[in-house]
Amino acid sequence: MEALKTNILRWLCMSLFLTAASVVYAQNDSIDTIEPDYMGKDSTCINKVLFIGDSMTGWMAERLNAYGDINGFEVATVIWDGSTIQKWAKSSKLPDIIEETAPDAIFICLGMNELFEPNPDSKLKNYVETLKSDFGETPFLWIGPPSFPGQAQGEILNNWLEKELGEKNYFSSFNLDLSRQSKSNPHPSRKGIEEWIDNVVEWIPDNSNLQFKSLNPPGKGILSRGKYFVYKRMKENL
């Protein structure tokens, strides 16, 4: 009789152990399948953007930073007034800027001052290759120049840049109908800049390799300047 009781107790203990182990296994298994929480910082997503370019870059970066304010990323900006692809490539400062700002992605707005170049492959290829080398492994998005009001030229440069950079790294702005500061001024108005960046952001998820946590739009007319903001005049060195 005592032996029977002992065996029954052993069986009960073993059953309880197996049940507890199953619960722990189930809990651990459920933990492994929980979707990640993207509300906090996530190393797989973009937390910081470096935005570089010519005189159009300022408001563009501020509109993008307004997106960042509500979607968990920030924008560092370097504007070089009147700059060209060639000037940026010839400067030795870009690698230092990239190291200093440590971006997860680089946005570029260059080409407006070379929009009418008829032979970009012979005149600009080496400079574009230099910039791509400076970017290293950092993902980038090059925002191409819009059309010049009243002028038909520019399609050659835009098509060449898209081919050279890859369609996932290049947003063509050439056919956008943007509000300008005047009928003969290529610079978009503040409203036009907002339209421009909103189009870029809408394009990103399905057409680029850039991974943001989210890209919910800020309100109309909202721009926001990031903490890192550098402006260089045309005759200044970078």
CSV table of C-alpha atoms in Angstrom, one decimal:
chain,number,residue,atom,x,y,z
A,1,MET,CA,0.0,0.0,0.0
A,2,GLU,CA,2.8,2.4,0.9
A,3,ALA,CA,4.5,1.6,-2.4
A,4,LEU,CA,1.3,2.4,-4.3
A,5,LYS,CA,1.1,5.8,-2.5
A,6,THR,CA,4.7,6.5,-3.3
A,7,ASN,CA,4.2,5.8,-7.0
A,8,ILE,CA,1.1,7.9,-7.1
A,9,LEU,CA,2.9,10.9,-5.6
A,10,ARG,CA,5.8,10.4,-8.0
A,11,TRP,CA,3.3,10.4,-10.9
A,12,LEU,CA,1.6,13.6,-9.6
A,13,CYS,CA,4.9,15.4,-9.2
A,14,MET,CA,6.0,14.4,-12.7
A,15,SER,CA,2.7,15.6,-14.2
A,16,LEU,CA,3.0,18.9,-12.4
A,17,PHE,CA,6.6,19.3,-13.7
A,18,LEU,CA,5.6,18.6,-17.3
A,19,THR,CA,2.6,21.0,-17.0
A,20,ALA,CA,4.8,23.8,-15.7
A,21,ALA,CA,7.5,23.1,-18.4
A,22,SER,CA,4.8,23.3,-21.1
A,23,VAL,CA,3.5,26.7,-19.7
A,24,VAL,CA,7.1,28.1,-19.6
A,25,TYR,CA,7.7,26.9,-23.1
A,26,ALA,CA,4.5,28.4,-24.4
A,27,GLN,CA,5.3,31.7,-22.7
A,28,ASN,CA,8.8,31.8,-24.2
A,29,ASP,CA,7.4,30.8,-27.6
A,30,SER,CA,4.9,33.6,-27.5
A,31,ILE,CA,7.6,36.1,-26.5
A,32,ASP,CA,9.6,35.2,-29.6
A,33,THR,CA,6.7,35.9,-31.9
A,34,ILE,CA,5.7,39.3,-30.4
A,35,GLU,CA,6.0,42.1,-33.0
A,36,PRO,CA,8.7,44.7,-32.2
A,37,ASP,CA,7.7,48.0,-30.6
A,38,TYR,CA,8.7,50.7,-33.1
A,39,MET,CA,7.8,53.5,-30.7
A,40,GLY,CA,11.3,53.5,-29.3
A,41,LYS,CA,14.6,53.8,-31.0
A,42,ASP,CA,15.2,50.9,-33.4
A,43,SER,CA,18.6,50.3,-35.0
A,44,THR,CA,17.0,48.8,-38.1
A,45,CYS,CA,15.1,52.1,-38.9
A,46,ILE,CA,16.3,55.6,-39.7
A,47,ASN,CA,16.8,57.7,-36.6
A,48,LYS,CA,18.9,60.5,-38.2
A,49,VAL,CA,19.1,62.0,-41.7
A,50,LEU,CA,21.9,64.2,-43.0
A,51,PHE,CA,20.5,66.5,-45.7
A,52,ILE,CA,23.0,68.3,-47.9
A,53,GLY,CA,22.7,70.4,-51.0
A,54,ASP,CA,22.4,73.8,-52.7
A,55,SER,CA,20.2,76.8,-51.8
A,56,MET,CA,17.0,74.8,-52.1
A,57,THR,CA,18.0,72.6,-49.3
A,58,GLY,CA,17.0,74.8,-46.3
A,59,TRP,CA,13.3,74.7,-46.4
A,60,MET,CA,13.3,71.1,-47.7
A,61,ALA,CA,15.3,69.9,-44.7
A,62,GLU,CA,13.0,71.8,-42.4
A,63,ARG,CA,9.9,70.2,-43.9
A,64,LEU,CA,11.5,66.8,-43.6
A,65,ASN,CA,12.5,67.6,-40.0
A,66,ALA,CA,8.8,68.4,-39.3
A,67,TYR,CA,8.1,64.8,-40.3
A,68,GLY,CA,10.9,63.7,-38.0
A,69,ASP,CA,9.3,65.5,-35.1
A,70,ILE,CA,6.3,63.3,-35.1
A,71,ASN,CA,7.9,60.1,-36.5
A,72,GLY,CA,10.9,59.7,-34.4
A,73,PHE,CA,13.9,60.9,-36.5
A,74,GLU,CA,15.9,64.1,-36.7
A,75,VAL,CA,17.5,65.9,-39.7
A,76,ALA,CA,21.0,67.5,-39.7
A,77,THR,CA,21.4,70.1,-42.5
A,78,VAL,CA,24.3,71.5,-44.5
A,79,ILE,CA,23.4,74.1,-47.1
A,80,TRP,CA,26.0,75.4,-49.5
A,81,ASP,CA,24.4,78.2,-51.5
A,82,GLY,CA,25.0,78.0,-55.2
A,83,SER,CA,26.8,74.7,-54.9
A,84,THR,CA,27.1,72.1,-57.6
A,85,ILE,CA,27.8,68.4,-57.8
A,86,GLN,CA,31.4,69.3,-58.7
A,87,LYS,CA,31.9,71.6,-55.8
A,88,TRP,CA,30.7,69.1,-53.3
A,89,ALA,CA,32.8,66.3,-54.8
A,90,LYS,CA,36.0,68.5,-54.8
A,91,SER,CA,35.5,69.5,-51.2
A,92,SER,CA,37.3,67.3,-48.7
A,93,LYS,CA,34.8,68.1,-45.9
A,94,LEU,CA,31.9,65.8,-46.7
A,95,PRO,CA,33.5,62.7,-45.1
A,96,ASP,CA,34.1,64.7,-41.9
A,97,ILE,CA,30.5,66.0,-41.9
A,98,ILE,CA,29.2,62.4,-42.3
A,99,GLU,CA,31.4,61.2,-39.5
A,100,GLU,CA,30.4,64.1,-37.2
A,101,THR,CA,26.6,63.7,-37.8
A,102,ALA,CA,26.6,59.9,-38.0
A,103,PRO,CA,23.5,59.6,-40.1
A,104,ASP,CA,21.5,56.5,-40.9
A,105,ALA,CA,20.6,58.0,-44.3
A,106,ILE,CA,21.8,60.9,-46.5
A,107,PHE,CA,19.5,63.1,-48.6
A,108,ILE,CA,21.0,65.1,-51.4
A,109,CYS,CA,19.5,68.0,-53.3
A,110,LEU,CA,22.0,68.9,-56.1
A,111,GLY,CA,21.8,69.4,-59.9
A,112,MET,CA,19.8,72.6,-60.2
A,113,ASN,CA,23.0,74.6,-61.1
A,114,GLU,CA,23.9,71.9,-63.7
A,115,LEU,CA,20.4,71.4,-65.0
A,116,PHE,CA,21.3,72.3,-68.6
A,117,GLU,CA,24.4,70.2,-68.9
A,118,PRO,CA,24.1,68.3,-72.2
A,119,ASN,CA,26.9,65.8,-71.5
A,120,PRO,CA,26.6,64.7,-67.9
A,121,ASP,CA,28.3,61.3,-68.5
A,122,SER,CA,31.6,63.0,-69.5
A,123,LYS,CA,31.3,66.1,-67.3
A,124,LEU,CA,29.8,64.8,-64.1
A,125,LYS,CA,30.3,61.0,-63.8
A,126,ASN,CA,33.6,61.2,-61.8
A,127,TYR,CA,32.1,63.7,-59.4
A,128,VAL,CA,29.0,61.6,-58.8
A,129,GLU,CA,31.2,58.6,-58.2
A,130,THR,CA,33.3,60.6,-55.7
A,131,LEU,CA,30.1,61.5,-53.7
A,132,LYS,CA,28.9,57.9,-53.8
A,133,SER,CA,32.3,56.8,-52.4
A,134,ASP,CA,32.0,59.5,-49.6
A,135,PHE,CA,28.6,58.1,-48.7
A,136,GLY,CA,30.1,54.7,-48.1
A,137,GLU,CA,27.6,52.2,-46.8
A,138,THR,CA,25.1,54.8,-45.7
A,139,PRO,CA,21.9,54.6,-47.6
A,140,PHE,CA,21.1,57.7,-49.6
A,141,LEU,CA,18.3,59.4,-51.6
A,142,TRP,CA,19.2,62.0,-54.2
A,143,ILE,CA,16.4,64.4,-54.9
A,144,GLY,CA,16.8,65.6,-58.4
A,145,PRO,CA,16.3,69.2,-59.6
A,146,PRO,CA,12.9,70.5,-60.8
A,147,SER,CA,12.4,72.0,-64.2
A,148,PHE,CA,13.5,75.6,-64.8
A,149,PRO,CA,10.4,77.9,-65.4
A,150,GLY,CA,10.0,78.6,-69.1
A,151,GLN,CA,12.8,76.3,-70.1
A,152,ALA,CA,12.6,72.8,-71.7
A,153,GLN,CA,16.1,71.6,-70.9
A,154,GLY,CA,16.9,69.4,-67.9
A,155,GLU,CA,15.5,66.0,-68.8
A,156,ILE,CA,18.9,64.7,-70.0
A,157,LEU,CA,20.5,65.4,-66.6
A,158,ASN,CA,17.6,63.9,-64.6
A,159,ASN,CA,17.5,60.8,-66.7
A,160,TRP,CA,21.3,60.4,-66.5
A,161,LEU,CA,21.3,60.8,-62.7
A,162,GLU,CA,18.5,58.2,-62.2
A,163,LYS,CA,20.5,55.8,-64.4
A,164,GLU,CA,23.8,56.5,-62.6
A,165,LEU,CA,22.4,56.4,-59.1
A,166,GLY,CA,19.8,53.7,-59.4
A,167,GLU,CA,16.0,54.2,-59.4
A,168,LYS,CA,15.7,53.4,-55.7
A,169,ASN,CA,18.2,56.1,-54.8
A,170,TYR,CA,16.8,58.8,-57.0
A,171,PHE,CA,13.7,60.8,-56.9
A,172,SER,CA,13.0,62.7,-60.1
A,173,SER,CA,11.4,66.1,-59.5
A,174,PHE,CA,11.5,67.2,-63.1
A,175,ASN,CA,7.8,66.7,-63.8
A,176,LEU,CA,6.5,68.1,-60.5
A,177,ASP,CA,4.2,71.2,-60.8
A,178,LEU,CA,5.7,73.2,-57.9
A,179,SER,CA,4.7,76.6,-56.8
A,180,ARG,CA,7.6,79.0,-57.4
A,181,GLN,CA,8.8,82.2,-55.8
A,182,SER,CA,8.2,84.0,-59.2
A,183,LYS,CA,7.4,83.0,-62.8
A,184,SER,CA,11.1,83.1,-63.7
A,185,ASN,CA,12.6,81.9,-60.4
A,186,PRO,CA,13.5,78.2,-60.2
A,187,HIS,CA,13.3,78.2,-56.4
A,188,PRO,CA,10.0,76.8,-55.1
A,189,SER,CA,8.0,79.0,-52.7
A,190,ARG,CA,7.6,77.8,-49.1
A,191,LYS,CA,4.3,76.2,-50.3
A,192,GLY,CA,6.1,74.6,-53.2
A,193,ILE,CA,8.8,73.2,-51.0
A,194,GLU,CA,6.1,71.6,-48.8
A,195,GLU,CA,4.5,70.1,-51.9
A,196,TRP,CA,8.0,68.8,-53.0
A,197,ILE,CA,8.9,67.1,-49.8
A,198,ASP,CA,5.4,65.7,-49.3
A,199,ASN,CA,5.8,64.1,-52.7
A,200,VAL,CA,9.2,62.7,-51.8
A,201,VAL,CA,8.0,61.2,-48.5
A,202,GLU,CA,4.9,59.6,-50.2
A,203,TRP,CA,7.3,58.0,-52.8
A,204,ILE,CA,9.8,56.6,-50.3
A,205,PRO,CA,8.0,53.5,-48.8
A,206,ASP,CA,7.2,51.7,-52.0
A,207,ASN,CA,10.1,53.0,-54.2
A,208,SER,CA,13.2,53.2,-52.1
A,209,ASN,CA,15.3,51.1,-49.7
A,210,LEU,CA,14.9,53.6,-46.8
A,211,GLN,CA,13.3,52.3,-43.7
A,212,PHE,CA,11.6,54.8,-41.4
A,213,LYS,CA,9.6,53.8,-38.4
A,214,SER,CA,6.7,55.8,-39.8
A,215,LEU,CA,6.1,58.8,-42.1
A,216,ASN,CA,2.9,60.3,-40.9
A,217,PRO,CA,2.5,63.8,-42.3
A,218,PRO,CA,2.8,67.0,-40.2
A,219,GLY,CA,0.2,69.7,-40.6
A,220,LYS,CA,0.1,72.0,-43.5
A,221,GLY,CA,2.7,74.8,-43.4
A,222,ILE,CA,4.7,73.2,-40.6
A,223,LEU,CA,8.5,73.4,-40.9
A,224,SER,CA,11.0,72.6,-38.2
A,225,ARG,CA,14.7,73.3,-38.0
A,226,GLY,CA,16.9,70.6,-36.6
A,227,LYS,CA,19.6,71.2,-34.0
A,228,TYR,CA,22.5,70.7,-36.5
A,229,PHE,CA,22.0,73.4,-39.2
A,230,VAL,CA,24.9,74.8,-41.2
A,231,TYR,CA,24.6,77.5,-43.9
A,232,LYS,CA,27.5,78.4,-46.2
A,233,ARG,CA,27.4,81.2,-48.7
A,234,MET,CA,28.3,80.8,-52.3
A,235,LYS,CA,31.9,82.2,-52.0
A,236,GLU,CA,32.6,80.4,-48.7
A,237,ASN,CA,34.4,77.1,-48.4
A,238,LEU,CA,32.5,74.2,-47.1
